[in-house]
mmCIF file of C-alpha atoms in Angstrom:
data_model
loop_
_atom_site.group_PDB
_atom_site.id
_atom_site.type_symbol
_atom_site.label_atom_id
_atom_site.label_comp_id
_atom_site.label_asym_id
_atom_site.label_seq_id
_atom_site.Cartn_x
_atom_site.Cartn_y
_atom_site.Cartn_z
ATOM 1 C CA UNK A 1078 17.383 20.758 16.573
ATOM 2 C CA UNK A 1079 17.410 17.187 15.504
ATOM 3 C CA UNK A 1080 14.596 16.066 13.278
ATOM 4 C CA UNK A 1081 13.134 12.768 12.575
ATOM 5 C CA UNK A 1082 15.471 10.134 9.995
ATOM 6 C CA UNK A 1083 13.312 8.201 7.839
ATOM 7 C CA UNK A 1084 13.909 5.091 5.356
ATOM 8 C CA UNK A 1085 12.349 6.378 2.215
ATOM 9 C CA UNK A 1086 13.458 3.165 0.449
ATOM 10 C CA UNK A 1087 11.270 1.408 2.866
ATOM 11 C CA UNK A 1088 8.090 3.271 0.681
ATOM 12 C CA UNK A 1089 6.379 1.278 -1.213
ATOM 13 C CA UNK A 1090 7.546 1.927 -5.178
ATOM 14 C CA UNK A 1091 7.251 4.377 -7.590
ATOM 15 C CA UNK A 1092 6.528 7.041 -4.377
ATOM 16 C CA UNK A 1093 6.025 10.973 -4.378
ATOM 17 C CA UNK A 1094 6.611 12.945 -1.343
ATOM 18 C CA UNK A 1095 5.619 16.491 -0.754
ATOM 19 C CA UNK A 1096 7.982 18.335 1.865
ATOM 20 C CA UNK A 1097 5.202 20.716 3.591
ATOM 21 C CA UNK A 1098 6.734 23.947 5.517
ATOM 22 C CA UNK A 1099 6.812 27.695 5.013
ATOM 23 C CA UNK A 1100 10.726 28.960 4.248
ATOM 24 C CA UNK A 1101 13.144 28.243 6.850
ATOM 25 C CA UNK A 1102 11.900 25.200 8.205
ATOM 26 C CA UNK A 1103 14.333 23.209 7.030
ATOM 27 C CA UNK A 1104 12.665 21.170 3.508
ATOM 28 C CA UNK A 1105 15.831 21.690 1.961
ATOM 29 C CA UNK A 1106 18.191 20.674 3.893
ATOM 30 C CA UNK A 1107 16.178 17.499 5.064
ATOM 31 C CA UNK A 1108 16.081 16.407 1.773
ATOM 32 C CA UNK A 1109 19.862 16.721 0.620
ATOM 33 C CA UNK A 1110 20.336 14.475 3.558
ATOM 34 C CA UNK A 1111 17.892 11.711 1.962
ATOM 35 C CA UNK A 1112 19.497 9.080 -0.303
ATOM 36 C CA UNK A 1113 18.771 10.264 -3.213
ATOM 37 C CA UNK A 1114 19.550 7.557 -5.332
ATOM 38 C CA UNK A 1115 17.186 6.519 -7.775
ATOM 39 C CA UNK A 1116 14.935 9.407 -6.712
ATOM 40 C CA UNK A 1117 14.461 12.520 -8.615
ATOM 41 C CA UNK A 1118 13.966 15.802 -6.786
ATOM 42 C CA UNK A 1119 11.688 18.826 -8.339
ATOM 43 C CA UNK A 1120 12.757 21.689 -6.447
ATOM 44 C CA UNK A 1121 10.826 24.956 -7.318
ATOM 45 C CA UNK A 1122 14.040 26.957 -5.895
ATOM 46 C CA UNK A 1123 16.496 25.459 -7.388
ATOM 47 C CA UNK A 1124 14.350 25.703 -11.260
ATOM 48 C CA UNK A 1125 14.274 29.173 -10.722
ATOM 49 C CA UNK A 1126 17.851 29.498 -10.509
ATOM 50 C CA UNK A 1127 18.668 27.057 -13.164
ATOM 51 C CA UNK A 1128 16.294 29.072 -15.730
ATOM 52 C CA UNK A 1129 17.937 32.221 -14.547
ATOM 53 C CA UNK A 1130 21.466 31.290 -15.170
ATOM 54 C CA UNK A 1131 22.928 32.123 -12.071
ATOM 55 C CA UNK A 1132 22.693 31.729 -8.275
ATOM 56 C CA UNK A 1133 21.204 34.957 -7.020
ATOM 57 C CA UNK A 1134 17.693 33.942 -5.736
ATOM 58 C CA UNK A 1135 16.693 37.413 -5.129
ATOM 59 C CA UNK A 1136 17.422 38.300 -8.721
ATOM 60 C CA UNK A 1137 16.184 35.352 -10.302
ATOM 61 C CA UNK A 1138 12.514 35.900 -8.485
ATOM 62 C CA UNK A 1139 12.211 39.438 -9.766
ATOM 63 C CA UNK A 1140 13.490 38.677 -13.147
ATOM 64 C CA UNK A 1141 11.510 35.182 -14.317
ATOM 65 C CA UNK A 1142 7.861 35.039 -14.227
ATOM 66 C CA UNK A 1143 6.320 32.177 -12.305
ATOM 67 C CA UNK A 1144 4.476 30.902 -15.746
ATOM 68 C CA UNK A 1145 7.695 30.225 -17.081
ATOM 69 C CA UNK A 1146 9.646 28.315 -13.484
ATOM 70 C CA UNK A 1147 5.632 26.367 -13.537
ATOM 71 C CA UNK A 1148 5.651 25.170 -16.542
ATOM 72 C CA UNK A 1149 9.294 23.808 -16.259
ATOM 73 C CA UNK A 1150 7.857 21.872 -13.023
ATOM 74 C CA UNK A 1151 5.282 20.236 -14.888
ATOM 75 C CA UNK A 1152 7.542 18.962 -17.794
ATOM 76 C CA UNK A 1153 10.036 17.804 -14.619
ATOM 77 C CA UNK A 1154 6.604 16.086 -12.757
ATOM 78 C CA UNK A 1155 5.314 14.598 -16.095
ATOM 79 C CA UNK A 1156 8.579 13.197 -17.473
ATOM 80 C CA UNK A 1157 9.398 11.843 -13.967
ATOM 81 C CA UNK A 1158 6.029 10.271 -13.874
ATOM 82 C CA UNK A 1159 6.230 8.836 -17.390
ATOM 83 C CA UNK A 1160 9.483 7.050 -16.128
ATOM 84 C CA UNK A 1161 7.957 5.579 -13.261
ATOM 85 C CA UNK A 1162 10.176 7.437 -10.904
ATOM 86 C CA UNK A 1163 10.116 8.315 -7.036
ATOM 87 C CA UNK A 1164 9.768 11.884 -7.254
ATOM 88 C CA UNK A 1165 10.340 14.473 -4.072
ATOM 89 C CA UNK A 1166 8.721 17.328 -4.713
ATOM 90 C CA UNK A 1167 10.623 20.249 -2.539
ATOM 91 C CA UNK A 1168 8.464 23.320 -2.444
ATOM 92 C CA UNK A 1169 6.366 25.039 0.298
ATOM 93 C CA UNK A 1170 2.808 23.361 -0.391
ATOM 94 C CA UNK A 1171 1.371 25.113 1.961
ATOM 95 C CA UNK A 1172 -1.993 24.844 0.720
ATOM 96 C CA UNK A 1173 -4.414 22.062 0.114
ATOM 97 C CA UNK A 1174 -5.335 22.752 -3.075
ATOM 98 C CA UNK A 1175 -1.610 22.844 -4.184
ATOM 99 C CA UNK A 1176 -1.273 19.352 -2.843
ATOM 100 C CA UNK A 1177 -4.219 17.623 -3.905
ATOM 101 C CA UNK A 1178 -3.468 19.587 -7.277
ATOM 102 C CA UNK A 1179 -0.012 17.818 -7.632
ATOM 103 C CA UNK A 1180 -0.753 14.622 -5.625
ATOM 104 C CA UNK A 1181 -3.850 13.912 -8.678
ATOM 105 C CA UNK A 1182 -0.889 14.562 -11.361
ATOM 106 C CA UNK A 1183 1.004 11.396 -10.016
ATOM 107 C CA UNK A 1184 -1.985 8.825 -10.612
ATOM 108 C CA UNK A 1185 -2.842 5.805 -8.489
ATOM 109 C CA UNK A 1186 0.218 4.239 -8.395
ATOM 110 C CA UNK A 1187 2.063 6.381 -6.860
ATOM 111 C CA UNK A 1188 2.281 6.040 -3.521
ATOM 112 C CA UNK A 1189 2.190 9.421 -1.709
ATOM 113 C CA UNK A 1190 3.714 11.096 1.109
ATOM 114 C CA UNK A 1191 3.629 14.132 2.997
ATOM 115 C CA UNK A 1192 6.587 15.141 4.848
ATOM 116 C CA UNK A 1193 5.513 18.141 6.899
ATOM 117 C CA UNK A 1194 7.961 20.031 9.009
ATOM 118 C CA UNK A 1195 7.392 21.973 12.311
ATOM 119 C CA UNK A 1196 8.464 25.901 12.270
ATOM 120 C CA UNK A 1197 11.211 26.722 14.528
ATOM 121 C CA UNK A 1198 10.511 30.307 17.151
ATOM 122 C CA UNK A 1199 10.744 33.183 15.090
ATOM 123 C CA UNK A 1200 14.240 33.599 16.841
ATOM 124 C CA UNK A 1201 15.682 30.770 15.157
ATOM 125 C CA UNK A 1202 13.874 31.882 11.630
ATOM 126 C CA UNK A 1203 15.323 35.164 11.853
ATOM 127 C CA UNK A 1204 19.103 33.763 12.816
ATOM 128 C CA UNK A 1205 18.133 31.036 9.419
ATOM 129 C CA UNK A 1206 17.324 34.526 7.006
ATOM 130 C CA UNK A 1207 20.422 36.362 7.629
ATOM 131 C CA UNK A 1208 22.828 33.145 7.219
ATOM 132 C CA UNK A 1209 20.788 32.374 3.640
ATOM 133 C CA UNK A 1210 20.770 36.290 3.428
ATOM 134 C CA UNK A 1211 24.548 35.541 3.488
ATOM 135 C CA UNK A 1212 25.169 32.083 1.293
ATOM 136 C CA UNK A 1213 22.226 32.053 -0.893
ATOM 137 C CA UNK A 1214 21.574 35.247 -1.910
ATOM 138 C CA UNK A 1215 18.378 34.482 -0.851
ATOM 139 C CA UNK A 1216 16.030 36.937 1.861
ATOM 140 C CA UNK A 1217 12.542 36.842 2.852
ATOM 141 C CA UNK A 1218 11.142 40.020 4.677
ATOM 142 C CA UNK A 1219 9.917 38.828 8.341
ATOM 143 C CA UNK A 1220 6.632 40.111 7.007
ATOM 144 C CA UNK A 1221 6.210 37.960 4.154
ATOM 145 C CA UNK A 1222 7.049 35.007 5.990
ATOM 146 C CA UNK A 1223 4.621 35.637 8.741
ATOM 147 C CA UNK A 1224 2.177 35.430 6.332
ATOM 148 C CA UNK A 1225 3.049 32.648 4.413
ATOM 149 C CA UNK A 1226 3.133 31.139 8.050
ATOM 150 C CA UNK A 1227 -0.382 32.232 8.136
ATOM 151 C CA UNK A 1228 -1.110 30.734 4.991
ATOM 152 C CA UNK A 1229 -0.392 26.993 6.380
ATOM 153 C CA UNK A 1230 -3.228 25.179 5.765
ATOM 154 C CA UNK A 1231 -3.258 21.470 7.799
ATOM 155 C CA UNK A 1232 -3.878 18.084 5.351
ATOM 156 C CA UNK A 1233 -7.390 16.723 4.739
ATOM 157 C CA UNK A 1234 -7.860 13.093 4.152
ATOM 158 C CA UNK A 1235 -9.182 14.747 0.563
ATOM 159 C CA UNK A 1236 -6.138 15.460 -0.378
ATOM 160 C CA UNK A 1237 -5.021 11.937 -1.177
ATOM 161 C CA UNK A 1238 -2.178 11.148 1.109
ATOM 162 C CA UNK A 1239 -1.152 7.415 1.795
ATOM 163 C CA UNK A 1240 1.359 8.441 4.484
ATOM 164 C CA UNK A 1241 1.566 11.650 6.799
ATOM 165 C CA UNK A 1242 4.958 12.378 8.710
ATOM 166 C CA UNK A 1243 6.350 15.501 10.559
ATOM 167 C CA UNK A 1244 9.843 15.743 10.861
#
């Protein structure tokens, strides 16, 4: 499936975007394929793995508490912020509080943007598992992700977004 190119250097500066998906949909992947130049990217994943010293996803979520991979996002978000930088932050936020929690952390002049990305037929989730099953080391029980799914919750204008898109 194609999805939707945008100019992120067309945003006015510094910017935060939120990508906005359950697993699977693709958050990742869309965002390796940004420029990424003078942009830094917070990726709850990929803290996780760095903390845990490896690349086994599987492991590195039983083993580290989520205290510890939180706390290392909100040193990332505040030093990021204290530089004036654009920021992606790569995570599900899947829920509104989440977002308007980490959208209020960037401050007026930030100018922020939620990239929010449709979910593919379960088909097409189930093919995506087994090939990160396979190169990640990374699995999510159909189960779970039906729920988390479920746990989508659509933006409010509360939430403090200058710019919706779905990719």
């Amino acid at each position: 499936c194609k999805m939707k190119r945008i100019d992120i250097r067309k945003f006015k500066q510094p910017f935060v975007i939120l990508t906005i998906a359950p697993p699977l949909c693709g958050k990742s992947t869309y965002v390796s394929k940004l420029d990424l130049s003078n942009i830094i990217v917070i990726s709850r994943d990929a803290i996780m793995l760095e903390l845990h010293g490896n690349d086994n996803y599987d492991e590195a979520y039983d083993k580290l508490s989520p205290k510890e991979v939180n706390e290392e996002m909100h040193n990332r978000i505040n030093a990021a912020k204290k530089a004036n930088k654009n920021v992606i932050i790569d995570m599900m936020n899947l829920s509104s509080k989440r977002r308007k929690g980490t959208l209020q952390q960037f401050g007026k002049k930030y100018y922020k943007v939620g990239l929010v990305f449709d979910v593919p037929n379960m088909k097409v989730l189930k093919e995506r598992n087994e090939k990160r099953k396979t190169l990640e080391n990374k699995n999510i029980s159909m189960e779970l992700l039906e729920s988390l799914i479920g746990d989508y919750k659509p933006i409010v204008p509360e939430e403090g977004f200058d710019k919706i898109i779905t990719i």
